Amino acid sequence: MSKLSPKPTDKNPKKSWKDLDSTLQAYFKLPGKSVPITIDIDTYEMTAKELVEEAKKAGYTIDVVDDEVINLS
């Protein structure tokens, strides 16, 4: 009997604006959280440009690490 389940063949759906908002709210409400949160763009349905624009509107500081990674603080 294997200790691991078979490798999945289906993929999880990409995360939405609602998922991102929930993640950011939960992260920044933690006591003492002054370090940026890293967002992997590939896991979300929106583009990096859309995410950066909305994050700026919402008051976040944005550090674009590369085409796939953004840090928000």
PDB file of C-alpha atoms in Angstrom:
ATOM      1  CA  MET A   1       0.000   0.000   0.000  1.00  0.00           C
ATOM      2  CA  SER A   2       1.407   3.373  -1.019  1.00  0.00           C
ATOM      3  CA  LYS A   3       1.832   6.124   1.545  1.00  0.00           C
ATOM      4  CA  LEU A   4       1.036   8.746  -1.061  1.00  0.00           C
ATOM      5  CA  SER A   5      -2.135   9.308  -3.022  1.00  0.00           C
ATOM      6  CA  PRO A   6      -1.876   9.148  -6.806  1.00  0.00           C
ATOM      7  CA  LYS A   7      -0.639  12.306  -8.472  1.00  0.00           C
ATOM      8  CA  PRO A   8      -3.676  14.490  -9.264  1.00  0.00           C
ATOM      9  CA  THR A   9      -4.545  15.014 -12.892  1.00  0.00           C
ATOM     10  CA  ASP A  10      -6.896  17.958 -12.392  1.00  0.00           C
ATOM     11  CA  LYS A  11      -5.839  21.473 -11.445  1.00  0.00           C
ATOM     12  CA  ASN A  12      -7.286  23.802  -8.840  1.00  0.00           C
ATOM     13  CA  PRO A  13      -9.046  26.832 -10.318  1.00  0.00           C
ATOM     14  CA  LYS A  14      -7.176  30.126 -10.204  1.00  0.00           C
ATOM     15  CA  LYS A  15      -7.906  32.357  -7.226  1.00  0.00           C
ATOM     16  CA  SER A  16     -10.250  35.349  -7.544  1.00  0.00           C
ATOM     17  CA  TRP A  17     -10.271  38.943  -6.286  1.00  0.00           C
ATOM     18  CA  LYS A  18     -12.309  37.710  -3.326  1.00  0.00           C
ATOM     19  CA  ASP A  19      -9.632  35.135  -2.480  1.00  0.00           C
ATOM     20  CA  LEU A  20      -6.885  37.759  -2.693  1.00  0.00           C
ATOM     21  CA  ASP A  21      -8.827  40.213  -0.547  1.00  0.00           C
ATOM     22  CA  SER A  22      -9.481  37.558   2.107  1.00  0.00           C
ATOM     23  CA  THR A  23      -5.800  36.599   2.137  1.00  0.00           C
ATOM     24  CA  LEU A  24      -4.627  40.204   2.464  1.00  0.00           C
ATOM     25  CA  GLN A  25      -7.152  41.060   5.170  1.00  0.00           C
ATOM     26  CA  ALA A  26      -6.260  37.996   7.233  1.00  0.00           C
ATOM     27  CA  TYR A  27      -2.512  38.547   6.814  1.00  0.00           C
ATOM     28  CA  PHE A  28      -2.387  42.224   7.691  1.00  0.00           C
ATOM     29  CA  LYS A  29      -4.749  41.842  10.665  1.00  0.00           C
ATOM     30  CA  LEU A  30      -2.224  39.572  12.387  1.00  0.00           C
ATOM     31  CA  PRO A  31      -0.455  41.337  15.253  1.00  0.00           C
ATOM     32  CA  GLY A  32       3.054  42.471  14.376  1.00  0.00           C
ATOM     33  CA  LYS A  33       2.826  41.830  10.642  1.00  0.00           C
ATOM     34  CA  SER A  34       5.041  44.502   9.144  1.00  0.00           C
ATOM     35  CA  VAL A  35       6.750  42.348   6.521  1.00  0.00           C
ATOM     36  CA  PRO A  36       5.375  42.243   2.971  1.00  0.00           C
ATOM     37  CA  ILE A  37       3.241  39.384   1.724  1.00  0.00           C
ATOM     38  CA  THR A  38       4.409  37.691  -1.472  1.00  0.00           C
ATOM     39  CA  ILE A  39       1.799  37.101  -4.163  1.00  0.00           C
ATOM     40  CA  ASP A  40       2.396  34.553  -6.933  1.00  0.00           C
ATOM     41  CA  ILE A  41       0.538  36.040  -9.896  1.00  0.00           C
ATOM     42  CA  ASP A  42       0.194  32.672 -11.647  1.00  0.00           C
ATOM     43  CA  THR A  43      -2.179  31.464  -8.934  1.00  0.00           C
ATOM     44  CA  TYR A  44      -4.656  34.299  -9.586  1.00  0.00           C
ATOM     45  CA  GLU A  45      -7.079  34.939 -12.446  1.00  0.00           C
ATOM     46  CA  MET A  46      -6.118  38.614 -12.803  1.00  0.00           C
ATOM     47  CA  THR A  47      -3.050  40.016 -14.535  1.00  0.00           C
ATOM     48  CA  ALA A  48      -0.122  41.565 -12.693  1.00  0.00           C
ATOM     49  CA  LYS A  49      -1.091  44.970 -14.078  1.00  0.00           C
ATOM     50  CA  GLU A  50      -4.668  44.654 -12.766  1.00  0.00           C
ATOM     51  CA  LEU A  51      -3.458  43.508  -9.367  1.00  0.00           C
ATOM     52  CA  VAL A  52      -0.937  46.355  -9.073  1.00  0.00           C
ATOM     53  CA  GLU A  53      -3.540  48.971 -10.072  1.00  0.00           C
ATOM     54  CA  GLU A  54      -6.091  47.730  -7.544  1.00  0.00           C
ATOM     55  CA  ALA A  55      -3.504  47.341  -4.791  1.00  0.00           C
ATOM     56  CA  LYS A  56      -2.374  50.953  -5.282  1.00  0.00           C
ATOM     57  CA  LYS A  57      -6.002  52.143  -5.099  1.00  0.00           C
ATOM     58  CA  ALA A  58      -6.425  50.220  -1.839  1.00  0.00           C
ATOM     59  CA  GLY A  59      -3.339  51.818  -0.274  1.00  0.00           C
ATOM     60  CA  TYR A  60      -0.828  48.987  -0.512  1.00  0.00           C
ATOM     61  CA  THR A  61       2.855  49.516  -1.263  1.00  0.00           C
ATOM     62  CA  ILE A  62       3.864  47.376  -4.235  1.00  0.00           C
ATOM     63  CA  ASP A  63       7.228  45.832  -5.050  1.00  0.00           C
ATOM     64  CA  VAL A  64       7.224  43.996  -8.374  1.00  0.00           C
ATOM     65  CA  VAL A  65       9.875  41.301  -7.980  1.00  0.00           C
ATOM     66  CA  ASP A  66       9.439  39.883 -11.479  1.00  0.00           C
ATOM     67  CA  ASP A  67       6.683  39.025 -13.964  1.00  0.00           C
ATOM     68  CA  GLU A  68       5.207  36.420 -11.627  1.00  0.00           C
ATOM     69  CA  VAL A  69       5.848  37.713  -8.101  1.00  0.00           C
ATOM     70  CA  ILE A  70       4.632  40.844  -6.316  1.00  0.00           C
ATOM     71  CA  ASN A  71       5.230  41.851  -2.704  1.00  0.00           C
ATOM     72  CA  LEU A  72       2.530  43.908  -0.993  1.00  0.00           C
ATOM     73  CA  SER A  73       2.959  45.836   2.222  1.00  0.00           C
TER      74      SER A  73
END
